Each structure stands twice: as C-alpha cells, then as structure tokens.
Amino acid sequence: FLAITDHNHHQACMSFSHFQLLIDDASAENDDENFVSLYGIEWGNIETGGHVIYYEIPKLFGWQKNLYHQYVGIKDYRGLAVQVKQEISSNNQNGFLLLAHPESYDYEQLFESAYDQEMDNAISLIQVKNGPAYSEHEDYQNESAKEYESFYFKALSLGYHLSPTADQDNHNGNWGTSNSQRTVVWVNSLKKNDILSALKDGRSYATEDKNLILKFSVEDCIMGSSIQKAENFSLSVVIQD
C-alpha cells in the first residue's frame, strides 16, 4: 500500500482543484486485494508548530483565505484534532491523524504538557523514522534523515495511544526505493478499509527491513489492543525475515 500526501497551504500550491485531484487519483489507483492507495493532507507549518497528517478525510482544514472548507487556526493543533474526530464520527470514516517528524515543542508543546484526551482521540500514529525527503536514490541505500523514537516513548509515557511508523517522505518520484523503511500493518486482507482500520487502531509497526515480519502479542492480544494492567503477563514475539 502507498499513501500520497500534500501540504494544505498556498506556499505548496494547494488549491481546491488540487485537493480534489489528490482524492481522485488515490481512488483511481486503489485496487483492493492488489494495491491500496491512500491520500492525506500534511497540515501546519514547521516554523509555527510542526506538521500533522490527516488521512482519508475529504475536507480541507486551514487558515488561509479561500483555501479551507473548515477554518482551523495555524497553531491550533488541538482544534484540528477535534475537527478531525468530529468528521470521522459524523461520517463513520476510518480517518486519523499522524504526528509527522516531531520535535520537542511541536503541536502546542504536546510533549511538554499534560495528557490531552481530545488529542489522543484523534491521533493514531507517530513517525519514528522519516526521509530523506529529497533523495533521488532508487537503490534502497539512503539512511533515514532523522530518528524520532524518543518522542514516541515520551508520548507513550504521557498516556497517548500511538503506534510507530517509518516512511521516506519522498518529494521525488522514487517512492519506496530510497531506503527500506516501512510501516507494516496487520490485516486480514489487502483492502483499503482493512488497511485504514489497522492504522487507526494501532495494528502496525515501523521497520528498517522491508521484508521483516513481526507478530507481537501480550496475553494473546495483538498489537494495538487495550489490556488490563497486571503484574505478570505472557509475551509472544514471532519474527520472520
């Protein structure tokens, strides 16, 4: 499966017609059981609080005049989370938010603040590996531009329910080939709704090995499950490479 995203603002040449083309192209390329194509919007500005990506929601949220269906202020990440969650709930969609290449004071200082239920309700994923965005390599040899594992562990310690992802942030036409970073999902079939459900519910993991298969469970509950706290529990890890 492949997710194509674009930025939500004028500086990246976004427009309503461009947004509709993104949706239409993802829909046209999707072929359940063979190839799943997703679309998303990379929202925000690095200088004013970082990027988050919302997936499979056919609405532009934004702050620039004549470039939004629903207004959300440029620094209002919590407001975006609330709007995304409302859109998902009201339309029974499988959309969700991903925290992209996080830094210490991003998302209204999410990592330096107390747990926020509204943010947790909407955010499903966080990048732990990203880039290199502008690589033109097609030999899988580029290393990740940066690691973000510490922010993943920080978010978990604050109480957030997130799963890690690894991607290449490709800005050139070498999708998936600059390195072997992958986001892997546990699904019953290669269908868009199954992929989206798995990503939304945390049935995913990040890897630097494109053919590594990992099955992880606690008390027979697969990754992404919520379980009761216990002093003792059984842990199962099956690795295939």
PDB file of C-alpha atoms in Angstrom:
ATOM      1  CA  PHE A   1       0.000   0.000   0.000  1.00  0.00           C
ATOM      2  CA  LEU A   2       1.072   3.602  -0.547  1.00  0.00           C
ATOM      3  CA  ALA A   3      -0.097   6.884   0.958  1.00  0.00           C
ATOM      4  CA  ILE A   4       0.313  10.114  -1.031  1.00  0.00           C
ATOM      5  CA  THR A   5       0.096  13.387   0.892  1.00  0.00           C
ATOM      6  CA  ASP A   6       0.361  17.084   0.116  1.00  0.00           C
ATOM      7  CA  HIS A   7       0.523  20.299   2.143  1.00  0.00           C
ATOM      8  CA  ASN A   8      -2.587  22.310   2.920  1.00  0.00           C
ATOM      9  CA  HIS A   9      -1.366  25.847   2.167  1.00  0.00           C
ATOM     10  CA  HIS A  10      -0.774  28.201  -0.766  1.00  0.00           C
ATOM     11  CA  GLN A  11       3.019  28.050  -0.431  1.00  0.00           C
ATOM     12  CA  ALA A  12       2.862  24.417  -1.577  1.00  0.00           C
ATOM     13  CA  CYS A  13       0.495  25.329  -4.439  1.00  0.00           C
ATOM     14  CA  MET A  14      -2.527  23.736  -2.791  1.00  0.00           C
ATOM     15  CA  SER A  15      -5.946  24.614  -4.211  1.00  0.00           C
ATOM     16  CA  PHE A  16      -9.417  23.084  -4.084  1.00  0.00           C
ATOM     17  CA  SER A  17      -8.918  21.571  -7.520  1.00  0.00           C
ATOM     18  CA  HIS A  18      -5.511  20.204  -6.496  1.00  0.00           C
ATOM     19  CA  PHE A  19      -7.071  18.668  -3.394  1.00  0.00           C
ATOM     20  CA  GLN A  20      -9.822  17.039  -5.442  1.00  0.00           C
ATOM     21  CA  LEU A  21      -7.209  15.666  -7.861  1.00  0.00           C
ATOM     22  CA  LEU A  22      -5.384  14.106  -4.902  1.00  0.00           C
ATOM     23  CA  ILE A  23      -8.588  12.360  -3.810  1.00  0.00           C
ATOM     24  CA  ASP A  24      -9.495  11.275  -7.344  1.00  0.00           C
ATOM     25  CA  ASP A  25      -6.022   9.912  -8.121  1.00  0.00           C
ATOM     26  CA  ALA A  26      -5.909   7.877  -4.909  1.00  0.00           C
ATOM     27  CA  SER A  27      -9.336   6.466  -5.667  1.00  0.00           C
ATOM     28  CA  ALA A  28      -8.432   5.634  -9.276  1.00  0.00           C
ATOM     29  CA  GLU A  29      -5.236   3.816  -8.304  1.00  0.00           C
ATOM     30  CA  ASN A  30      -6.791   1.810  -5.489  1.00  0.00           C
ATOM     31  CA  ASP A  31      -7.331  -1.837  -6.413  1.00  0.00           C
ATOM     32  CA  ASP A  32      -8.450  -3.872  -3.413  1.00  0.00           C
ATOM     33  CA  GLU A  33      -6.634  -7.194  -2.990  1.00  0.00           C
ATOM     34  CA  ASN A  34      -3.773  -5.938  -5.207  1.00  0.00           C
ATOM     35  CA  PHE A  35      -2.780  -2.387  -4.277  1.00  0.00           C
ATOM     36  CA  VAL A  36      -4.196   0.053  -1.739  1.00  0.00           C
ATOM     37  CA  SER A  37      -3.789   3.777  -2.382  1.00  0.00           C
ATOM     38  CA  LEU A  38      -4.431   6.320   0.379  1.00  0.00           C
ATOM     39  CA  TYR A  39      -4.429  10.122   0.404  1.00  0.00           C
ATOM     40  CA  GLY A  40      -3.711  12.603   3.159  1.00  0.00           C
ATOM     41  CA  ILE A  41      -3.034  16.239   3.953  1.00  0.00           C
ATOM     42  CA  GLU A  42       0.119  17.375   5.728  1.00  0.00           C
ATOM     43  CA  TRP A  43      -1.275  20.192   7.837  1.00  0.00           C
ATOM     44  CA  GLY A  44       0.533  23.045   9.563  1.00  0.00           C
ATOM     45  CA  ASN A  45       3.826  24.850   9.308  1.00  0.00           C
ATOM     46  CA  ILE A  46       7.174  23.703  10.706  1.00  0.00           C
ATOM     47  CA  GLU A  47       8.013  27.214  11.944  1.00  0.00           C
ATOM     48  CA  THR A  48       4.739  27.561  13.873  1.00  0.00           C
ATOM     49  CA  GLY A  49       4.336  24.149  15.455  1.00  0.00           C
ATOM     50  CA  GLY A  50       5.116  21.282  13.102  1.00  0.00           C
ATOM     51  CA  HIS A  51       3.259  19.047  10.700  1.00  0.00           C
ATOM     52  CA  VAL A  52       0.458  16.596  11.323  1.00  0.00           C
ATOM     53  CA  ILE A  53      -1.079  14.475   8.584  1.00  0.00           C
ATOM     54  CA  TYR A  54      -4.752  13.579   8.416  1.00  0.00           C
ATOM     55  CA  TYR A  55      -5.743  10.703   6.167  1.00  0.00           C
ATOM     56  CA  GLU A  56      -8.791   9.882   4.054  1.00  0.00           C
ATOM     57  CA  ILE A  57     -10.875  12.864   5.143  1.00  0.00           C
ATOM     58  CA  PRO A  58     -12.279  14.708   2.092  1.00  0.00           C
ATOM     59  CA  LYS A  59     -12.165  18.152   3.663  1.00  0.00           C
ATOM     60  CA  LEU A  60      -9.543  20.888   3.733  1.00  0.00           C
ATOM     61  CA  PHE A  61      -8.910  22.353   7.166  1.00  0.00           C
ATOM     62  CA  GLY A  62      -6.894  25.543   7.074  1.00  0.00           C
ATOM     63  CA  TRP A  63      -6.321  29.190   7.896  1.00  0.00           C
ATOM     64  CA  GLN A  64      -5.596  30.838   4.547  1.00  0.00           C
ATOM     65  CA  LYS A  65      -8.345  32.818   2.838  1.00  0.00           C
ATOM     66  CA  ASN A  66     -10.284  30.868   0.200  1.00  0.00           C
ATOM     67  CA  LEU A  67      -8.393  27.660   0.973  1.00  0.00           C
ATOM     68  CA  TYR A  68     -10.413  25.733   3.521  1.00  0.00           C
ATOM     69  CA  HIS A  69     -13.746  24.006   3.945  1.00  0.00           C
ATOM     70  CA  GLN A  70     -13.400  24.390   7.703  1.00  0.00           C
ATOM     71  CA  TYR A  71     -11.322  27.076   9.387  1.00  0.00           C
ATOM     72  CA  VAL A  72      -8.654  25.971  11.866  1.00  0.00           C
ATOM     73  CA  GLY A  73      -6.003  28.457  13.065  1.00  0.00           C
ATOM     74  CA  ILE A  74      -2.412  27.861  12.002  1.00  0.00           C
ATOM     75  CA  LYS A  75      -1.269  26.994  15.547  1.00  0.00           C
ATOM     76  CA  ASP A  76      -4.466  25.287  16.708  1.00  0.00           C
ATOM     77  CA  TYR A  77      -3.456  21.628  16.673  1.00  0.00           C
ATOM     78  CA  ARG A  78      -5.969  20.720  19.342  1.00  0.00           C
ATOM     79  CA  GLY A  79      -8.694  22.390  17.287  1.00  0.00           C
ATOM     80  CA  LEU A  80      -7.647  20.338  14.281  1.00  0.00           C
ATOM     81  CA  ALA A  81      -7.775  17.145  16.349  1.00  0.00           C
ATOM     82  CA  VAL A  82     -11.304  17.995  17.493  1.00  0.00           C
ATOM     83  CA  GLN A  83     -12.452  18.754  13.929  1.00  0.00           C
ATOM     84  CA  VAL A  84     -10.881  15.569  12.556  1.00  0.00           C
ATOM     85  CA  LYS A  85     -12.518  13.464  15.253  1.00  0.00           C
ATOM     86  CA  GLN A  86     -15.905  15.087  14.605  1.00  0.00           C
ATOM     87  CA  GLU A  87     -15.561  14.491  10.875  1.00  0.00           C
ATOM     88  CA  ILE A  88     -14.672  10.833  11.474  1.00  0.00           C
ATOM     89  CA  SER A  89     -17.543  10.274  13.895  1.00  0.00           C
ATOM     90  CA  SER A  90     -20.241  12.092  11.929  1.00  0.00           C
ATOM     91  CA  ASN A  91     -19.406  10.341   8.650  1.00  0.00           C
ATOM     92  CA  ASN A  92     -18.372   6.938  10.019  1.00  0.00           C
ATOM     93  CA  GLN A  93     -14.936   7.263   8.418  1.00  0.00           C
ATOM     94  CA  ASN A  94     -11.663   5.476   9.093  1.00  0.00           C
ATOM     95  CA  GLY A  95      -9.599   8.662   9.101  1.00  0.00           C
ATOM     96  CA  PHE A  96      -6.972   9.562  11.684  1.00  0.00           C
ATOM     97  CA  LEU A  97      -4.031  11.838  12.489  1.00  0.00           C
ATOM     98  CA  LEU A  98      -0.289  11.141  12.322  1.00  0.00           C
ATOM     99  CA  LEU A  99       2.400  13.222  14.039  1.00  0.00           C
ATOM    100  CA  ALA A 100       4.988  13.916  11.338  1.00  0.00           C
ATOM    101  CA  HIS A 101       8.738  14.312  12.057  1.00  0.00           C
ATOM    102  CA  PRO A 102       8.048  15.536  15.607  1.00  0.00           C
ATOM    103  CA  GLU A 103      10.230  17.962  17.526  1.00  0.00           C
ATOM    104  CA  SER A 104      10.285  18.961  21.184  1.00  0.00           C
ATOM    105  CA  TYR A 105       7.892  21.909  21.089  1.00  0.00           C
ATOM    106  CA  ASP A 106       5.614  20.836  18.257  1.00  0.00           C
ATOM    107  CA  TYR A 107       1.808  20.565  18.357  1.00  0.00           C
ATOM    108  CA  GLU A 108       1.296  23.251  21.014  1.00  0.00           C
ATOM    109  CA  GLN A 109       4.077  21.677  23.120  1.00  0.00           C
ATOM    110  CA  LEU A 110       2.345  18.302  23.229  1.00  0.00           C
ATOM    111  CA  PHE A 111       5.438  16.540  24.594  1.00  0.00           C
ATOM    112  CA  GLU A 112       5.914  19.107  27.360  1.00  0.00           C
ATOM    113  CA  SER A 113       2.298  19.204  28.523  1.00  0.00           C
ATOM    114  CA  ALA A 114      -0.123  17.008  30.426  1.00  0.00           C
ATOM    115  CA  TYR A 115      -2.095  14.296  28.629  1.00  0.00           C
ATOM    116  CA  ASP A 116      -4.906  15.648  26.438  1.00  0.00           C
ATOM    117  CA  GLN A 117      -7.851  13.345  25.786  1.00  0.00           C
ATOM    118  CA  GLU A 118      -9.006  15.292  22.725  1.00  0.00           C
ATOM    119  CA  MET A 119      -5.608  14.866  21.073  1.00  0.00           C
ATOM    120  CA  ASP A 120      -5.462  11.185  21.971  1.00  0.00           C
ATOM    121  CA  ASN A 121      -8.913  10.591  20.483  1.00  0.00           C
ATOM    122  CA  ALA A 122      -7.746  11.715  17.032  1.00  0.00           C
ATOM    123  CA  ILE A 123      -4.041  10.787  16.848  1.00  0.00           C
ATOM    124  CA  SER A 124      -3.207   7.204  15.917  1.00  0.00           C
ATOM    125  CA  LEU A 125       0.370   7.283  14.594  1.00  0.00           C
ATOM    126  CA  ILE A 126       3.738   8.947  15.069  1.00  0.00           C
ATOM    127  CA  GLN A 127       6.783   8.819  12.818  1.00  0.00           C
ATOM    128  CA  VAL A 128       9.898   7.280  14.339  1.00  0.00           C
ATOM    129  CA  LYS A 129      11.773   7.185  11.017  1.00  0.00           C
ATOM    130  CA  ASN A 130      11.419   9.742   8.233  1.00  0.00           C
ATOM    131  CA  GLY A 131      13.162  10.716   4.996  1.00  0.00           C
ATOM    132  CA  PRO A 132      15.478  11.642   3.462  1.00  0.00           C
ATOM    133  CA  ALA A 133      12.790  13.740   1.829  1.00  0.00           C
ATOM    134  CA  TYR A 134      14.726  14.990  -1.194  1.00  0.00           C
ATOM    135  CA  SER A 135      16.640  11.834  -2.050  1.00  0.00           C
ATOM    136  CA  GLU A 136      16.666  10.730  -5.678  1.00  0.00           C
ATOM    137  CA  HIS A 137      18.157   7.319  -4.916  1.00  0.00           C
ATOM    138  CA  GLU A 138      16.396   4.160  -6.066  1.00  0.00           C
ATOM    139  CA  ASP A 139      18.847   1.660  -4.585  1.00  0.00           C
ATOM    140  CA  TYR A 140      17.479   1.463  -1.005  1.00  0.00           C
ATOM    141  CA  GLN A 141      20.804   2.771   0.340  1.00  0.00           C
ATOM    142  CA  ASN A 142      19.858   6.122   1.910  1.00  0.00           C
ATOM    143  CA  GLU A 143      19.688   6.184   5.679  1.00  0.00           C
ATOM    144  CA  SER A 144      16.821   7.865   7.481  1.00  0.00           C
ATOM    145  CA  ALA A 145      17.178  11.626   7.730  1.00  0.00           C
ATOM    146  CA  LYS A 146      16.472  11.536  11.446  1.00  0.00           C
ATOM    147  CA  GLU A 147      15.180   9.306  14.225  1.00  0.00           C
ATOM    148  CA  TYR A 148      12.214  10.275  16.383  1.00  0.00           C
ATOM    149  CA  GLU A 149      11.903   7.303  18.741  1.00  0.00           C
ATOM    150  CA  SER A 150      12.377   9.468  21.825  1.00  0.00           C
ATOM    151  CA  PHE A 151       9.190  11.396  21.030  1.00  0.00           C
ATOM    152  CA  TYR A 152       7.265   8.151  20.582  1.00  0.00           C
ATOM    153  CA  PHE A 153       8.372   6.940  24.016  1.00  0.00           C
ATOM    154  CA  LYS A 154       7.634  10.355  25.525  1.00  0.00           C
ATOM    155  CA  ALA A 155       4.106  10.311  24.105  1.00  0.00           C
ATOM    156  CA  LEU A 156       3.540   6.825  25.494  1.00  0.00           C
ATOM    157  CA  SER A 157       4.777   7.910  28.929  1.00  0.00           C
ATOM    158  CA  LEU A 158       2.261  10.763  28.893  1.00  0.00           C
ATOM    159  CA  GLY A 159      -0.565   8.305  28.231  1.00  0.00           C
ATOM    160  CA  TYR A 160      -1.115   8.620  24.477  1.00  0.00           C
ATOM    161  CA  HIS A 161      -2.126   5.551  22.463  1.00  0.00           C
ATOM    162  CA  LEU A 162       0.082   5.748  19.377  1.00  0.00           C
ATOM    163  CA  SER A 163       1.762   3.325  17.015  1.00  0.00           C
ATOM    164  CA  PRO A 164       5.085   3.990  15.263  1.00  0.00           C
ATOM    165  CA  THR A 165       5.556   4.479  11.537  1.00  0.00           C
ATOM    166  CA  ALA A 166       8.550   4.673   9.201  1.00  0.00           C
ATOM    167  CA  ASP A 167       8.397   6.402   5.836  1.00  0.00           C
ATOM    168  CA  GLN A 168      10.576   8.158   3.293  1.00  0.00           C
ATOM    169  CA  ASP A 169       8.783  11.489   2.902  1.00  0.00           C
ATOM    170  CA  ASN A 170       9.530  11.239  -0.824  1.00  0.00           C
ATOM    171  CA  HIS A 171       9.491  14.586  -2.641  1.00  0.00           C
ATOM    172  CA  ASN A 172      10.703  12.993  -5.878  1.00  0.00           C
ATOM    173  CA  GLY A 173       9.370  10.131  -7.978  1.00  0.00           C
ATOM    174  CA  ASN A 174      11.293   7.384  -6.176  1.00  0.00           C
ATOM    175  CA  TRP A 175       8.531   6.223  -3.865  1.00  0.00           C
ATOM    176  CA  GLY A 176       9.629   3.415  -1.594  1.00  0.00           C
ATOM    177  CA  THR A 177      13.085   2.972  -3.111  1.00  0.00           C
ATOM    178  CA  SER A 178      15.384   5.434  -1.316  1.00  0.00           C
ATOM    179  CA  ASN A 179      15.669   3.024   1.628  1.00  0.00           C
ATOM    180  CA  SER A 180      13.953   0.036   3.212  1.00  0.00           C
ATOM    181  CA  GLN A 181      11.947   1.879   5.861  1.00  0.00           C
ATOM    182  CA  ARG A 182       8.388   0.631   6.005  1.00  0.00           C
ATOM    183  CA  THR A 183       5.202   0.906   8.013  1.00  0.00           C
ATOM    184  CA  VAL A 184       3.752  -2.589   8.387  1.00  0.00           C
ATOM    185  CA  VAL A 185       0.122  -3.336   9.238  1.00  0.00           C
ATOM    186  CA  TRP A 186      -1.633  -6.495  10.440  1.00  0.00           C
ATOM    187  CA  VAL A 187      -4.720  -7.055   8.283  1.00  0.00           C
ATOM    188  CA  ASN A 188      -6.898  -9.911   7.134  1.00  0.00           C
ATOM    189  CA  SER A 189      -6.921  -8.726   3.524  1.00  0.00           C
ATOM    190  CA  LEU A 190      -5.332  -6.105   1.304  1.00  0.00           C
ATOM    191  CA  LYS A 191      -8.343  -3.811   1.173  1.00  0.00           C
ATOM    192  CA  LYS A 192      -8.477  -0.076   1.829  1.00  0.00           C
ATOM    193  CA  ASN A 193     -10.901  -0.300   4.742  1.00  0.00           C
ATOM    194  CA  ASP A 194      -8.817  -3.019   6.395  1.00  0.00           C
ATOM    195  CA  ILE A 195      -5.595  -1.023   5.982  1.00  0.00           C
ATOM    196  CA  LEU A 196      -7.218   2.120   7.370  1.00  0.00           C
ATOM    197  CA  SER A 197      -8.742   0.264  10.310  1.00  0.00           C
ATOM    198  CA  ALA A 198      -5.390  -1.304  11.178  1.00  0.00           C
ATOM    199  CA  LEU A 199      -3.565   2.036  11.039  1.00  0.00           C
ATOM    200  CA  LYS A 200      -6.275   3.789  13.023  1.00  0.00           C
ATOM    201  CA  ASP A 201      -6.388   1.088  15.708  1.00  0.00           C
ATOM    202  CA  GLY A 202      -2.630   0.673  16.146  1.00  0.00           C
ATOM    203  CA  ARG A 203      -2.146  -2.682  14.453  1.00  0.00           C
ATOM    204  CA  SER A 204       1.098  -1.513  12.885  1.00  0.00           C
ATOM    205  CA  TYR A 205       4.830  -1.243  13.451  1.00  0.00           C
ATOM    206  CA  ALA A 206       7.858   0.500  11.949  1.00  0.00           C
ATOM    207  CA  THR A 207      10.802  -1.351  10.436  1.00  0.00           C
ATOM    208  CA  GLU A 208      14.046  -0.657   8.570  1.00  0.00           C
ATOM    209  CA  ASP A 209      13.837  -4.061   6.851  1.00  0.00           C
ATOM    210  CA  LYS A 210      11.291  -4.151   4.046  1.00  0.00           C
ATOM    211  CA  ASN A 211      10.602  -7.891   4.299  1.00  0.00           C
ATOM    212  CA  LEU A 212      10.696  -8.309   8.085  1.00  0.00           C
ATOM    213  CA  ILE A 213       7.531  -9.841   9.538  1.00  0.00           C
ATOM    214  CA  LEU A 214       6.849  -9.384  13.256  1.00  0.00           C
ATOM    215  CA  LYS A 215       3.945 -10.741  15.247  1.00  0.00           C
ATOM    216  CA  PHE A 216       3.743  -9.306  18.746  1.00  0.00           C
ATOM    217  CA  SER A 217       1.109 -10.096  21.360  1.00  0.00           C
ATOM    218  CA  VAL A 218       0.529  -9.821  25.104  1.00  0.00           C
ATOM    219  CA  GLU A 219      -1.823 -12.347  26.697  1.00  0.00           C
ATOM    220  CA  ASP A 220      -2.883 -13.309  23.143  1.00  0.00           C
ATOM    221  CA  CYS A 221      -3.909  -9.698  22.458  1.00  0.00           C
ATOM    222  CA  ILE A 222      -2.350  -8.390  19.252  1.00  0.00           C
ATOM    223  CA  MET A 223      -0.599  -5.038  18.918  1.00  0.00           C
ATOM    224  CA  GLY A 224      -2.979  -2.130  19.247  1.00  0.00           C
ATOM    225  CA  SER A 225      -5.124  -3.884  21.852  1.00  0.00           C
ATOM    226  CA  SER A 226      -6.004  -2.384  25.219  1.00  0.00           C
ATOM    227  CA  ILE A 227      -5.425  -4.730  28.145  1.00  0.00           C
ATOM    228  CA  GLN A 228      -5.796  -4.539  31.910  1.00  0.00           C
ATOM    229  CA  LYS A 229      -2.662  -3.787  33.872  1.00  0.00           C
ATOM    230  CA  ALA A 230      -1.198  -6.883  35.512  1.00  0.00           C
ATOM    231  CA  GLU A 231       1.934  -7.752  37.483  1.00  0.00           C
ATOM    232  CA  ASN A 232       2.565 -10.840  35.372  1.00  0.00           C
ATOM    233  CA  PHE A 233       1.696 -11.484  31.748  1.00  0.00           C
ATOM    234  CA  SER A 234       2.762 -13.657  28.853  1.00  0.00           C
ATOM    235  CA  LEU A 235       4.556 -12.052  25.935  1.00  0.00           C
ATOM    236  CA  SER A 236       4.860 -13.569  22.466  1.00  0.00           C
ATOM    237  CA  VAL A 237       7.161 -12.334  19.711  1.00  0.00           C
ATOM    238  CA  VAL A 238       7.445 -14.167  16.378  1.00  0.00           C
ATOM    239  CA  ILE A 239       9.938 -12.851  13.825  1.00  0.00           C
ATOM    240  CA  GLN A 240      10.282 -13.909  10.202  1.00  0.00           C
ATOM    241  CA  ASP A 241      12.903 -12.483   7.855  1.00  0.00           C
TER     242      ASP A 241
END
